[in-house]
Short mmCIF file of C-alpha atoms in Angstrom, two decimals:
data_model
loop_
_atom_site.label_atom_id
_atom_site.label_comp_id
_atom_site.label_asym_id
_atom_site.label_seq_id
_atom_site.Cartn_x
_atom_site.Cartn_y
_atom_site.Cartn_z
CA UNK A 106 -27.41 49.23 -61.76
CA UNK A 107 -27.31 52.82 -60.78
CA UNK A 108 -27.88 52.46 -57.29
CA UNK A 109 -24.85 49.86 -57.34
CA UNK A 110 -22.56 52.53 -57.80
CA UNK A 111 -22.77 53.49 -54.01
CA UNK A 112 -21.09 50.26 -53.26
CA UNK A 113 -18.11 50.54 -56.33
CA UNK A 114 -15.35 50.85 -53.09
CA UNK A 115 -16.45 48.04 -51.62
CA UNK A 116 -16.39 45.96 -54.29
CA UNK A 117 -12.95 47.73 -55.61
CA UNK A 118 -11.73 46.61 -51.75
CA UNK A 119 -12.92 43.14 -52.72
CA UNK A 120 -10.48 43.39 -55.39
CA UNK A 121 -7.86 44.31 -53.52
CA UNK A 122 -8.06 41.74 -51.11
CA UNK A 123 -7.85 39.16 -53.38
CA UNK A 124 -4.98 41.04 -55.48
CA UNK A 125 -2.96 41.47 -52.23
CA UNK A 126 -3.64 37.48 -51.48
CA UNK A 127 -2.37 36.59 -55.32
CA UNK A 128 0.74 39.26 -54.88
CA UNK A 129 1.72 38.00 -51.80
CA UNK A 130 1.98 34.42 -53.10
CA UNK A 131 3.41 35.36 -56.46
CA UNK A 132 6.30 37.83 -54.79
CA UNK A 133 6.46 36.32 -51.59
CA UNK A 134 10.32 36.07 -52.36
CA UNK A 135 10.61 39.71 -52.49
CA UNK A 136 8.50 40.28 -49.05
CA UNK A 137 10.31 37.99 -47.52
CA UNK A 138 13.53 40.13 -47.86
CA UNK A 139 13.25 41.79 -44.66
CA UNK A 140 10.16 40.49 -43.92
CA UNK A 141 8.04 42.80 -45.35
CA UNK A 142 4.20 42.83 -44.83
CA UNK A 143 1.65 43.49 -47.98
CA UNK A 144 -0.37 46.75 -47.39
CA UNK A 145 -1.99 46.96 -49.86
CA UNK A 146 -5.46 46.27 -48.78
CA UNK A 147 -4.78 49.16 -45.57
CA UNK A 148 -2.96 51.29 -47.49
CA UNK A 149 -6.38 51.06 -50.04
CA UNK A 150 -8.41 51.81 -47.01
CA UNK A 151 -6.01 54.61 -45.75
CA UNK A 152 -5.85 56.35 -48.90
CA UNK A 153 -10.08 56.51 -49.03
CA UNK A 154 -10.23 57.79 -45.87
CA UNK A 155 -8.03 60.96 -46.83
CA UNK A 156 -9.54 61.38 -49.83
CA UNK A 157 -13.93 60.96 -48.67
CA UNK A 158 -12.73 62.59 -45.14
CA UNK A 159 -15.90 63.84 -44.18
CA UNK A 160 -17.84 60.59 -45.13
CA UNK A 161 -18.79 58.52 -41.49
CA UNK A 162 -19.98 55.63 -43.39
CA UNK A 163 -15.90 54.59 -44.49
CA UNK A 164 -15.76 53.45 -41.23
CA UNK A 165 -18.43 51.08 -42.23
CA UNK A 166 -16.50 49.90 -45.29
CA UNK A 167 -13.32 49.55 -42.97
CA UNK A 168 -14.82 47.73 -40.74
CA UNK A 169 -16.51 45.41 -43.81
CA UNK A 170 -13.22 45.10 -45.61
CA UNK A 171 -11.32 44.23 -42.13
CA UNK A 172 -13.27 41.19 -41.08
CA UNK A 173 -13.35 39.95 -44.79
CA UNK A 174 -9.76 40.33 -45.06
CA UNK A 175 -9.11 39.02 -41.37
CA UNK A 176 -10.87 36.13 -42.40
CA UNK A 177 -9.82 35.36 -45.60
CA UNK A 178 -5.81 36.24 -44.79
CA UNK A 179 -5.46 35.10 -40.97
CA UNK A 180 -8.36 33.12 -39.61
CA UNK A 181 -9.10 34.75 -37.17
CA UNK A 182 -11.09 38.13 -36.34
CA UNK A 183 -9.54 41.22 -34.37
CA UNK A 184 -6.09 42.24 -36.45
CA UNK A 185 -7.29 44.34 -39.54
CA UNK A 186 -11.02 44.70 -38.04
CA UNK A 187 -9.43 46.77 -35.38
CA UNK A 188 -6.98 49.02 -36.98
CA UNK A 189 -8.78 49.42 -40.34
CA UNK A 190 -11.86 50.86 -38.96
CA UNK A 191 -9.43 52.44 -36.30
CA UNK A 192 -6.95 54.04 -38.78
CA UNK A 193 -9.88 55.41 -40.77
CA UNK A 194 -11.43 57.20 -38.30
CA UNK A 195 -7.97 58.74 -36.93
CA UNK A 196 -6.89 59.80 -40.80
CA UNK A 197 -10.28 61.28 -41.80
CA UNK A 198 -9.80 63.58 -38.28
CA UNK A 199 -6.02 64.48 -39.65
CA UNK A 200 -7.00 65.19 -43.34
CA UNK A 201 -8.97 67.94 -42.26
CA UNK A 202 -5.91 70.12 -41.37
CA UNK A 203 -3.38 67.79 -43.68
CA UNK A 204 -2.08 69.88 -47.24
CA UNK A 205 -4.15 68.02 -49.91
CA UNK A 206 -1.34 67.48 -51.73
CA UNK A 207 -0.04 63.52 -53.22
CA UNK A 208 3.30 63.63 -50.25
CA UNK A 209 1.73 64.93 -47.31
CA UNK A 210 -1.19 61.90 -47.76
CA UNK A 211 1.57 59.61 -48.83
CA UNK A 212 3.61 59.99 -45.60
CA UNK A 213 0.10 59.88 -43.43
CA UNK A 214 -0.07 56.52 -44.94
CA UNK A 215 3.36 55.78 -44.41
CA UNK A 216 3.29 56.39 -40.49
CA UNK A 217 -0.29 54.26 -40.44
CA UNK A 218 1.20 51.45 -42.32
CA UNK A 219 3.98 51.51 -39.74
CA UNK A 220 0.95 51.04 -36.89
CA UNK A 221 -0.56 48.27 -39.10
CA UNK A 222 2.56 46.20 -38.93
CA UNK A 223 3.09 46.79 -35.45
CA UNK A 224 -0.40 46.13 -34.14
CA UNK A 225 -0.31 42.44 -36.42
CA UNK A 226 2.79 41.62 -34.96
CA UNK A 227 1.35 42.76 -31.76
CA UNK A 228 -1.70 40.53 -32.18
CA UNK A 229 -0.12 37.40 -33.47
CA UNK A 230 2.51 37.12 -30.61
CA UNK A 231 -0.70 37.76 -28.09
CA UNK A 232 -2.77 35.05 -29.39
CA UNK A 233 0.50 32.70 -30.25
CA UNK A 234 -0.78 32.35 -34.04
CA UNK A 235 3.38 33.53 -34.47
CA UNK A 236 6.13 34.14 -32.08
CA UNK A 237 8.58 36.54 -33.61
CA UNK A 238 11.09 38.88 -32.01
CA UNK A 239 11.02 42.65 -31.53
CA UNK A 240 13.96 42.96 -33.67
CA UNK A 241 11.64 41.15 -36.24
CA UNK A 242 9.56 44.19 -36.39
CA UNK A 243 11.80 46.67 -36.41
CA UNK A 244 13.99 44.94 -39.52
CA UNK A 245 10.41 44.61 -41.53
CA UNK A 246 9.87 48.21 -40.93
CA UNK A 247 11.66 49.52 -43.71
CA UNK A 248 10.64 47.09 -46.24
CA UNK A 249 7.24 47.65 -45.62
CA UNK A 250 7.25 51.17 -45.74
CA UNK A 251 9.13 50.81 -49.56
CA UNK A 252 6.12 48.71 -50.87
CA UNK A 253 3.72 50.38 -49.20
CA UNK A 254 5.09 54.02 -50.74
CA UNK A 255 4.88 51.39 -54.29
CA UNK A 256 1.57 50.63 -53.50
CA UNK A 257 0.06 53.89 -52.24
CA UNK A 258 1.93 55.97 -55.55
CA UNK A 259 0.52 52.95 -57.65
CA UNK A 260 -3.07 53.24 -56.33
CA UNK A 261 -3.45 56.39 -55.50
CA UNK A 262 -5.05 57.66 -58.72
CA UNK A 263 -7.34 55.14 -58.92
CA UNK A 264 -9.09 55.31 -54.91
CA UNK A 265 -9.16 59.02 -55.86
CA UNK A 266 -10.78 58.94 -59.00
CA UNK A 267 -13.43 55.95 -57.03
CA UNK A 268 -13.69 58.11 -53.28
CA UNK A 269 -14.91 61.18 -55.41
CA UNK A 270 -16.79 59.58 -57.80
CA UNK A 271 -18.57 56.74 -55.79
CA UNK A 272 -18.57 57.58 -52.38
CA UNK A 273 -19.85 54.64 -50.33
CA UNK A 274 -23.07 54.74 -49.78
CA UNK A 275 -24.01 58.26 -50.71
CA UNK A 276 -26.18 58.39 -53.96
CA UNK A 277 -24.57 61.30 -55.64
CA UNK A 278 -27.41 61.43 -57.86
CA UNK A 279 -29.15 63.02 -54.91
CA UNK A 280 -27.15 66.05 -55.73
CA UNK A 281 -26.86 66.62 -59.45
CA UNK B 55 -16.93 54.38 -10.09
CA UNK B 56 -20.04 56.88 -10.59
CA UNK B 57 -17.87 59.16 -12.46
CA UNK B 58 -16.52 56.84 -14.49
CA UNK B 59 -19.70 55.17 -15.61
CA UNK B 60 -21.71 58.76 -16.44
CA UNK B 61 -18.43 59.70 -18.43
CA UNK B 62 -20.24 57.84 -21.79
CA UNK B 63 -17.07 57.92 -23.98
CA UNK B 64 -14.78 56.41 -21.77
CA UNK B 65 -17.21 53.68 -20.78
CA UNK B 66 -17.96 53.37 -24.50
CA UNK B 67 -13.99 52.78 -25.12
CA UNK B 68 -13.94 50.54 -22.32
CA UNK B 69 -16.86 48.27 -23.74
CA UNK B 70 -14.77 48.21 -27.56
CA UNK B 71 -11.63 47.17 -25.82
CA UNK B 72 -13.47 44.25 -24.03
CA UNK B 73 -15.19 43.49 -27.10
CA UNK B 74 -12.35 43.17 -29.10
CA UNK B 75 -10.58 40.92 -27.21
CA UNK B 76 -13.72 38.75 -26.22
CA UNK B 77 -14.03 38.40 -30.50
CA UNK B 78 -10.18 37.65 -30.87
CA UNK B 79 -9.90 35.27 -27.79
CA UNK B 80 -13.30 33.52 -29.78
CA UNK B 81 -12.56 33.33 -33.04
CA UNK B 82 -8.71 32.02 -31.55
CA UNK B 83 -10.48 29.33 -30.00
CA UNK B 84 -12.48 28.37 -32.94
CA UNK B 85 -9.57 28.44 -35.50
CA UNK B 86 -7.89 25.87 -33.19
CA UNK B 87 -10.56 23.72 -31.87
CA UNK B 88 -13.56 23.66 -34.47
CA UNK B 89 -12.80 21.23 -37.29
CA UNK B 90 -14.90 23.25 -39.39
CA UNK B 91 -15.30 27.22 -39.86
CA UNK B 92 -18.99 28.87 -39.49
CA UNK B 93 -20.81 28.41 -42.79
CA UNK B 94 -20.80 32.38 -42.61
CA UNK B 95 -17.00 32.42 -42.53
CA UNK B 96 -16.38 29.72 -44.51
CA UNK B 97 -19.04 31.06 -47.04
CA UNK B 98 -17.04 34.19 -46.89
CA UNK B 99 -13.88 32.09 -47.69
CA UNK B 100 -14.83 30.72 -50.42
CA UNK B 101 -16.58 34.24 -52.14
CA UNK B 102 -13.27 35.73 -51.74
CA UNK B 103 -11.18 32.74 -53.12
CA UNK B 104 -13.24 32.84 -56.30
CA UNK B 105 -11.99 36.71 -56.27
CA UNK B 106 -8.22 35.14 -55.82
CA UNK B 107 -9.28 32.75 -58.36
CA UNK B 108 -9.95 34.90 -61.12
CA UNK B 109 -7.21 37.38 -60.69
CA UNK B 110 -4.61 34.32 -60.15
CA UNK B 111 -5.48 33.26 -63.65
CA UNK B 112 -3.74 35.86 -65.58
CA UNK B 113 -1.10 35.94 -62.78
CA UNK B 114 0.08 32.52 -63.03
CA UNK B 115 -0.34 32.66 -66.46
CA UNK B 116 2.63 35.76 -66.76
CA UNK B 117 4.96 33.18 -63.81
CA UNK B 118 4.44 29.94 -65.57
CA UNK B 119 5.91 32.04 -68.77
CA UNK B 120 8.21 33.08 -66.87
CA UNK B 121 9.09 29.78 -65.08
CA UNK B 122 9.32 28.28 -69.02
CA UNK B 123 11.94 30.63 -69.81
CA UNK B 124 13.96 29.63 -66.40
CA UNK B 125 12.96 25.84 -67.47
CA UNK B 126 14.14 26.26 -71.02
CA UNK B 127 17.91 27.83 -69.99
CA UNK B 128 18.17 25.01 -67.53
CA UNK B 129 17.07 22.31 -70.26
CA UNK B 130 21.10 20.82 -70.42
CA UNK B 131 22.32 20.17 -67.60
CA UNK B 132 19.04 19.01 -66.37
CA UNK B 133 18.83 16.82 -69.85
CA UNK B 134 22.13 15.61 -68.96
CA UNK B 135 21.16 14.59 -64.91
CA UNK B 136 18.47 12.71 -65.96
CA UNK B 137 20.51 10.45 -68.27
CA UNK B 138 22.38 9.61 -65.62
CA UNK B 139 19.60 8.11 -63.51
CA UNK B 140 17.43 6.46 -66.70
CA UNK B 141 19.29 3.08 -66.15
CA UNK B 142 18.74 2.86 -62.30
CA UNK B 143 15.09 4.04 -62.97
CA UNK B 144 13.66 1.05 -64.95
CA UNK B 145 15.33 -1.12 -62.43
CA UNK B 146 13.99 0.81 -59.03
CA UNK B 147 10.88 0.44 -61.30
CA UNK B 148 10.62 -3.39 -61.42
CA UNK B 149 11.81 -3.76 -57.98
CA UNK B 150 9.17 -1.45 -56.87
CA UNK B 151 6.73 -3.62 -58.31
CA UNK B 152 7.81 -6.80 -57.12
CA UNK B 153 8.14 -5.40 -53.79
CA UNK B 154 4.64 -4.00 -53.64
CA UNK B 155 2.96 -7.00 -55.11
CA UNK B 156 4.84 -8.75 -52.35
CA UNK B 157 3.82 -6.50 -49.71
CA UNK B 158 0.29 -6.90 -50.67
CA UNK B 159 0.16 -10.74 -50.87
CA UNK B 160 1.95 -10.38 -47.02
CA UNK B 161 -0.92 -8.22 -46.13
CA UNK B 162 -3.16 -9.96 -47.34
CA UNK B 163 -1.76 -13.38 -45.90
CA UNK B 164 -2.30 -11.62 -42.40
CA UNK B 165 -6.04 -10.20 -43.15
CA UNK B 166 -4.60 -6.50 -43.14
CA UNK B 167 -6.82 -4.22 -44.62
CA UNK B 168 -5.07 -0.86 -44.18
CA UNK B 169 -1.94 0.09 -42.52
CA UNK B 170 -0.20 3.29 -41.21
CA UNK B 171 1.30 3.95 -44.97
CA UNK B 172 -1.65 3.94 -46.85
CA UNK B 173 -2.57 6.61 -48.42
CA UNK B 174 -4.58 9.05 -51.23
CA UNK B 175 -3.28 11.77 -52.76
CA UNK B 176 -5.12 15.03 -54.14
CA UNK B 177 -3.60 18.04 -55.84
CA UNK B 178 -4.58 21.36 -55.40
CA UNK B 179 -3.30 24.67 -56.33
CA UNK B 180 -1.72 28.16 -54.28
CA UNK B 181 -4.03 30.70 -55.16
CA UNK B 182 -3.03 32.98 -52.17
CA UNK B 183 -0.66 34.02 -49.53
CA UNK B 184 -1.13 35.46 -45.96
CA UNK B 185 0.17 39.06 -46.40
CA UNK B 186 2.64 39.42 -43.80
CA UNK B 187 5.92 37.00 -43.27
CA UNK B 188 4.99 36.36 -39.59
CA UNK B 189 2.07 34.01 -40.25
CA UNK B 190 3.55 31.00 -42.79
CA UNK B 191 -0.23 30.68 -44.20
CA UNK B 192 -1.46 28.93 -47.80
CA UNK B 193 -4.41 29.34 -49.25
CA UNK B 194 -5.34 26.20 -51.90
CA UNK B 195 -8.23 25.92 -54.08
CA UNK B 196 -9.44 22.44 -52.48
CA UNK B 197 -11.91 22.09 -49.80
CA UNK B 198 -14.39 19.57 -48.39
CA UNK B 199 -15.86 19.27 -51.88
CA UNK B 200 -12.85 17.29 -52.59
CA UNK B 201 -12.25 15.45 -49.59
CA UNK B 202 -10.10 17.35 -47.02
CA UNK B 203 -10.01 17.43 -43.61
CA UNK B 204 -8.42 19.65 -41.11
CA UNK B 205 -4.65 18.15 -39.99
CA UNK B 206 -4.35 16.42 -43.40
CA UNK B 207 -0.46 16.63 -44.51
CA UNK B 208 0.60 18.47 -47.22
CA UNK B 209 3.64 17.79 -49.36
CA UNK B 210 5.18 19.95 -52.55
CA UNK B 211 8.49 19.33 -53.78
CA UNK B 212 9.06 16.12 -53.16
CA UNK B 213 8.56 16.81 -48.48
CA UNK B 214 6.01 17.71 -45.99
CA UNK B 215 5.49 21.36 -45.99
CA UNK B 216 2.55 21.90 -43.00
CA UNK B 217 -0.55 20.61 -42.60
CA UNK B 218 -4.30 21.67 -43.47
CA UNK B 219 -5.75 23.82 -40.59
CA UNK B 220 -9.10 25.25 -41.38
CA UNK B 221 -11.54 23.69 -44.18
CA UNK B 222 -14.39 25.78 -46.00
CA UNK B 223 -16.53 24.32 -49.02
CA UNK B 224 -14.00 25.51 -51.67
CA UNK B 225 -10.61 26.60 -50.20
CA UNK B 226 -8.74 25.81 -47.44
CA UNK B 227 -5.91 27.07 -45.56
CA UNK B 228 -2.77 25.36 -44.65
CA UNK B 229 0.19 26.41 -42.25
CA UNK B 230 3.40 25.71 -43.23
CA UNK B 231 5.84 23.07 -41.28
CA UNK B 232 7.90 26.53 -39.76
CA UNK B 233 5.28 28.54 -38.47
CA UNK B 234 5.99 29.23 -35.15
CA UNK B 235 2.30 29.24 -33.53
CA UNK B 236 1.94 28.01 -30.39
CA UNK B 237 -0.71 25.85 -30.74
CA UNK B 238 0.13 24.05 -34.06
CA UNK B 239 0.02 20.32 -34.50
CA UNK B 240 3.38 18.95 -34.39
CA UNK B 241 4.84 16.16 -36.89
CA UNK B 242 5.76 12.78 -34.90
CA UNK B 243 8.87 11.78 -37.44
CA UNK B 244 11.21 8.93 -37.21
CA UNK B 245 14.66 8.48 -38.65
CA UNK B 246 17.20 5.35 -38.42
CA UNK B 247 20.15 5.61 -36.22
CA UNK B 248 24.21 5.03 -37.13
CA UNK B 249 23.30 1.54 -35.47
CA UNK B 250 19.94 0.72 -37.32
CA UNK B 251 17.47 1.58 -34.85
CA UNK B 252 14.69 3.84 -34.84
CA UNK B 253 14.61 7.28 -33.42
CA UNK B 254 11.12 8.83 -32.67
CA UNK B 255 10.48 12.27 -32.01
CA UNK B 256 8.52 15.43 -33.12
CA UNK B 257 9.10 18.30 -35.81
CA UNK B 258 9.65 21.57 -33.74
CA UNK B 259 10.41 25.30 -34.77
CA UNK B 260 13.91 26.84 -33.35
CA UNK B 261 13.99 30.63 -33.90
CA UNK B 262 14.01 32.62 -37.84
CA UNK B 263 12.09 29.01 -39.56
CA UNK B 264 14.97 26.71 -38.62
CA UNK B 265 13.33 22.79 -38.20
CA UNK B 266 14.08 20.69 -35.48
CA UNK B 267 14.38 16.77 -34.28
CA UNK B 268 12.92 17.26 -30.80
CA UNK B 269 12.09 15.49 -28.21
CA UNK B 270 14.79 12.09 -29.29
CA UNK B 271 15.82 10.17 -26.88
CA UNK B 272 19.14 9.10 -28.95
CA UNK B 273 19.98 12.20 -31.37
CA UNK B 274 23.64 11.45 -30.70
CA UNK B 275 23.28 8.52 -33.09
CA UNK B 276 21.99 10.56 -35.83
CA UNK B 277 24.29 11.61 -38.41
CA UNK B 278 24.26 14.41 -40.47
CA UNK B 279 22.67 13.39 -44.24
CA UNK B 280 19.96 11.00 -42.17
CA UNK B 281 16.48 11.29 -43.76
CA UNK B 282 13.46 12.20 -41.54
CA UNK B 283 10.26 10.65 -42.52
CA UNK B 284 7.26 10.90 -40.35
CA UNK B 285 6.29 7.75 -38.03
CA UNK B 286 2.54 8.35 -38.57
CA UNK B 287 2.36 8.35 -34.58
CA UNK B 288 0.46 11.49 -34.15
CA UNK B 289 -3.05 9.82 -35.83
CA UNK B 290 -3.10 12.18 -38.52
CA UNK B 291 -0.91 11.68 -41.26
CA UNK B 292 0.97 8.56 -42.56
CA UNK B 293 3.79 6.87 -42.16
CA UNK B 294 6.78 7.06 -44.83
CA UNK B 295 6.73 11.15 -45.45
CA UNK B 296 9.70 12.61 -46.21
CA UNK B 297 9.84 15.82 -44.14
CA UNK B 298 13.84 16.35 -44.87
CA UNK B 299 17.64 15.49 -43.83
CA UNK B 300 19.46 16.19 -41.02
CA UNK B 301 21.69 19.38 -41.18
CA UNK B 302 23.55 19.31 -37.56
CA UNK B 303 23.36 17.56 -35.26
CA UNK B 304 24.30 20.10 -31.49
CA UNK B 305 23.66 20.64 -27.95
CA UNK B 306 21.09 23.19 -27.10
CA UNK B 307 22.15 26.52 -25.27
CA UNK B 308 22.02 24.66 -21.71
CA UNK B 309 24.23 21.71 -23.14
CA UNK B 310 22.30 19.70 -21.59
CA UNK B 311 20.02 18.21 -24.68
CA UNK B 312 20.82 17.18 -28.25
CA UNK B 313 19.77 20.07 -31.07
CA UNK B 314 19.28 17.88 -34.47
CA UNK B 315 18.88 20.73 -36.85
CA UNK B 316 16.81 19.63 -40.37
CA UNK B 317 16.95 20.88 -43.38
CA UNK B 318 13.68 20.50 -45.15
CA UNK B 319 12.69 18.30 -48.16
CA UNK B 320 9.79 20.03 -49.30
CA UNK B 321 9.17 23.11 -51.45
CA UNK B 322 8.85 26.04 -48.97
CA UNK B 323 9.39 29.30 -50.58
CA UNK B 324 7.22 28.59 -53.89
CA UNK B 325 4.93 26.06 -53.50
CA UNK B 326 2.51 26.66 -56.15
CA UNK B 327 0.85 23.22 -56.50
CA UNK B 328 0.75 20.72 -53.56
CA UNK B 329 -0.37 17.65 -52.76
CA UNK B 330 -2.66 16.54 -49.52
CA UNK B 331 -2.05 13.69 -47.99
CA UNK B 332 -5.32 11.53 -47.03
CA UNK B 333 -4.05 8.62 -44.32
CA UNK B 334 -6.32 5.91 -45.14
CA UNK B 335 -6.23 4.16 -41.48
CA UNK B 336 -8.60 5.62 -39.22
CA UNK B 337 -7.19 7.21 -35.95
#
């Protein structure tokens, strides 16, 4: 069971996809106001990347976690399998010189959630799965950002208790 | 050309972009035309719905309390409503029966075996929700194990709320009546004119999830209050759907078509359980 523990944040991910599947359905009255997107599953992603910045293999698990959840939430391939993997790569490079301090990573999350919801909206009016207005996007904007500050300060113990613990795929066993 | 192909990140980039939209143009394509998903991605449905499964189970456990509550404050006045209609029930009941055994001695009389408003019915459960507002996706605990197709109707709340549109083993996803995606199937609805006749036209999406009567060639005669059922025209669902009433009736922005605005019959906001509709007449 040991050698499981190298994949605990994928499976954890796992978890959070479904979760964010179940809370958009069960509070899909509250998103709705202002048409709010559920981040919970990037903002997950985000936060690991800050924490295990010098791990390549996230990028791995991003990738993983954004086809599953593409998938799973859209049916079709190319909205969070692009900017997870994406977004991972660009906040591991920034927590390098970011303060490692709880606000500095929250508002690096905040201004990647803002790209998340952008690039979907982006993608969906490309492909035609949706056809919303720009003023659409900017009204969900600050909605979003609220629950994904609730999510990230709600999570944020927990991906930083599992990124330094269980890194994915590193055996820390290796060095104890 | 030579610079840019020895200059290995840029040409790397270049390949990514291409890639990307090659896999999003695909996997576009094959949401829209393939009845059914890859068994990879509809294996990978279905692993992840049992995830949704399990952690819906204490979740809908802490809103159906909560629903109870709502339920129990409302008991009164809804005690008192359905009083009200107890007498006209038992007699819609016994007309409903005569009128169906008639119906099927007619049919039979003229050797028809199935017509456009046959139909099954099989219930299924919400177990998740696409997470932005953009897309107007369902996820249901129902799949081909139980009979579905892709297209199949789907009704909560007493109306048509959108139609299956991709079927794994287990799960299945369904897009609501007001998403606004291009490609969507469209419902072909009738609804009877001031004068008696029949209009025909399609469901269509008007800006912010607003329903529309398209496509009539006499929405003058429609007056406001007029239910919308669907015709069972468009081969895949029935005929007799109640898909909701008629809210205004306008001109469009050129003035030079009739807007029939709908407001819709079916549970959109919180459709927890729904109910696919199987049309029994082949296309």
């Amino acid at each position: 069971m040991r050698s499981l523990q190298k994949f605990s944040l994928a499976f954890a991910l796992f978890v959070a996809l479904a979760v964010n599947g179940s809370l958009s359905f069960y509070l899909h009255q509250f998103f709705s106001f202002g048409n709010a997107s559920n981040l919970l599953l990037p903002v997950s992603m985000m936060l690991i990347a800050l924490f295990d910045d010098t791990n390549a293999k996230e990028i791995w698990l991003a990738l993983g976690a954004g086809v599953v959840s593409d998938i799973y939430s859209f049916g079709i391939i190319g909205i969070y399998a692009v900017c997870l993997p994406l977004l991972c790569w660009l906040l591991q490079k920034i927590a390098r010189f970011l303060p490692e301090v709880f606000w500095a990573r929250i508002l690096a999350v905040l201004v990647a959630a803002i790209l998340v919801d952008s690039f979907t909206w982006l993608v969906l009016n490309v492909t035609g799965l949706s056809n919303i207005a720009f003023t659409s996007l900017l009204q969900s904007i600050f909605p979003t950002l609220i629950w994904s500050f609730i999510f990230a300060a709600a999570t944020y113990r927990l991906w930083w208790n599992l990124a330094r613990d269980h890194p994915f795929m590193i055996n820390l066993e290796n060095y104890r | 050309m030579k610079k840019f192909l020895q200059n290995k990140k840029l040409l790397s980039a270049c390949i990514i972009v291409v890639l990307i939209f090659a896999i999003l143009g695909g996997s576009v394509s094959m949401r829209n035309k393939r009845n059914t998903p890859m068994i990879i991605q509809s294996f990978g449905n279905d692993v992840v719905a049992v995830g949704a499964r399990i952690i819906d189970f204490p979740l809908s456990f802490v809103s159906g309390s909560l629903n109870n509550v709502h339920d129990l404050m409302n008991t009164q006045n809804e005690n008192n409503y359905l009083k009200s209609k107890v007498t006209d029930l038992e007699q819609t009941k016994t007309r409903n029966a005569t009128l169906e055994a008639e119906n099927k001695q007619l049919k039979s009389a003229l050797k028809l075996k199935e017509s456009l408003t046959d139909y099954e019915k099989i219930q299924a459960s919400v177990i998740s929700r696409s997470p932005d507002s953009w897309s107007d996706l369902l996820i249901i605990n129902k799949g081909t194990t139980a009979g579905l197709h892709k297209n199949m109707a789907v009704m909560s709340g007493g109306g048509v709320i959108g139609r299956v549109v991709e079927v794994n083993a287990a799960s299945a996803k369904v897009e609501l009546i007001t998403t606004s995606d291009k490609s969507a199937n469209r419902f072909a609805v009738e609804a009877q004119a001031v004068n008696g006749k029949k209009v025909h036209g399609i469901i269509t999406v008007i800006g912010n999830n607003t329903l529309a009567f398209t496509q009539a060639v006499d929405g003058k005669k429609l007056k406001r209050g007029t239910k919308i059922y669907t015709s069972g025209m468009g081969g895949n669902s029935p005929k007799g759907l109640l898909v909701g009433t008629i809210a205004t009736t306008t001109h469009d922005t050129f003035g030079l078509s009739d807007l029939v605005k709908i407001t819709p019959a079916g549970e959109l906001n919180d459709p927890s359980v729904v109910t696919i509709i199987k049309r029994k007449v082949d296309d």
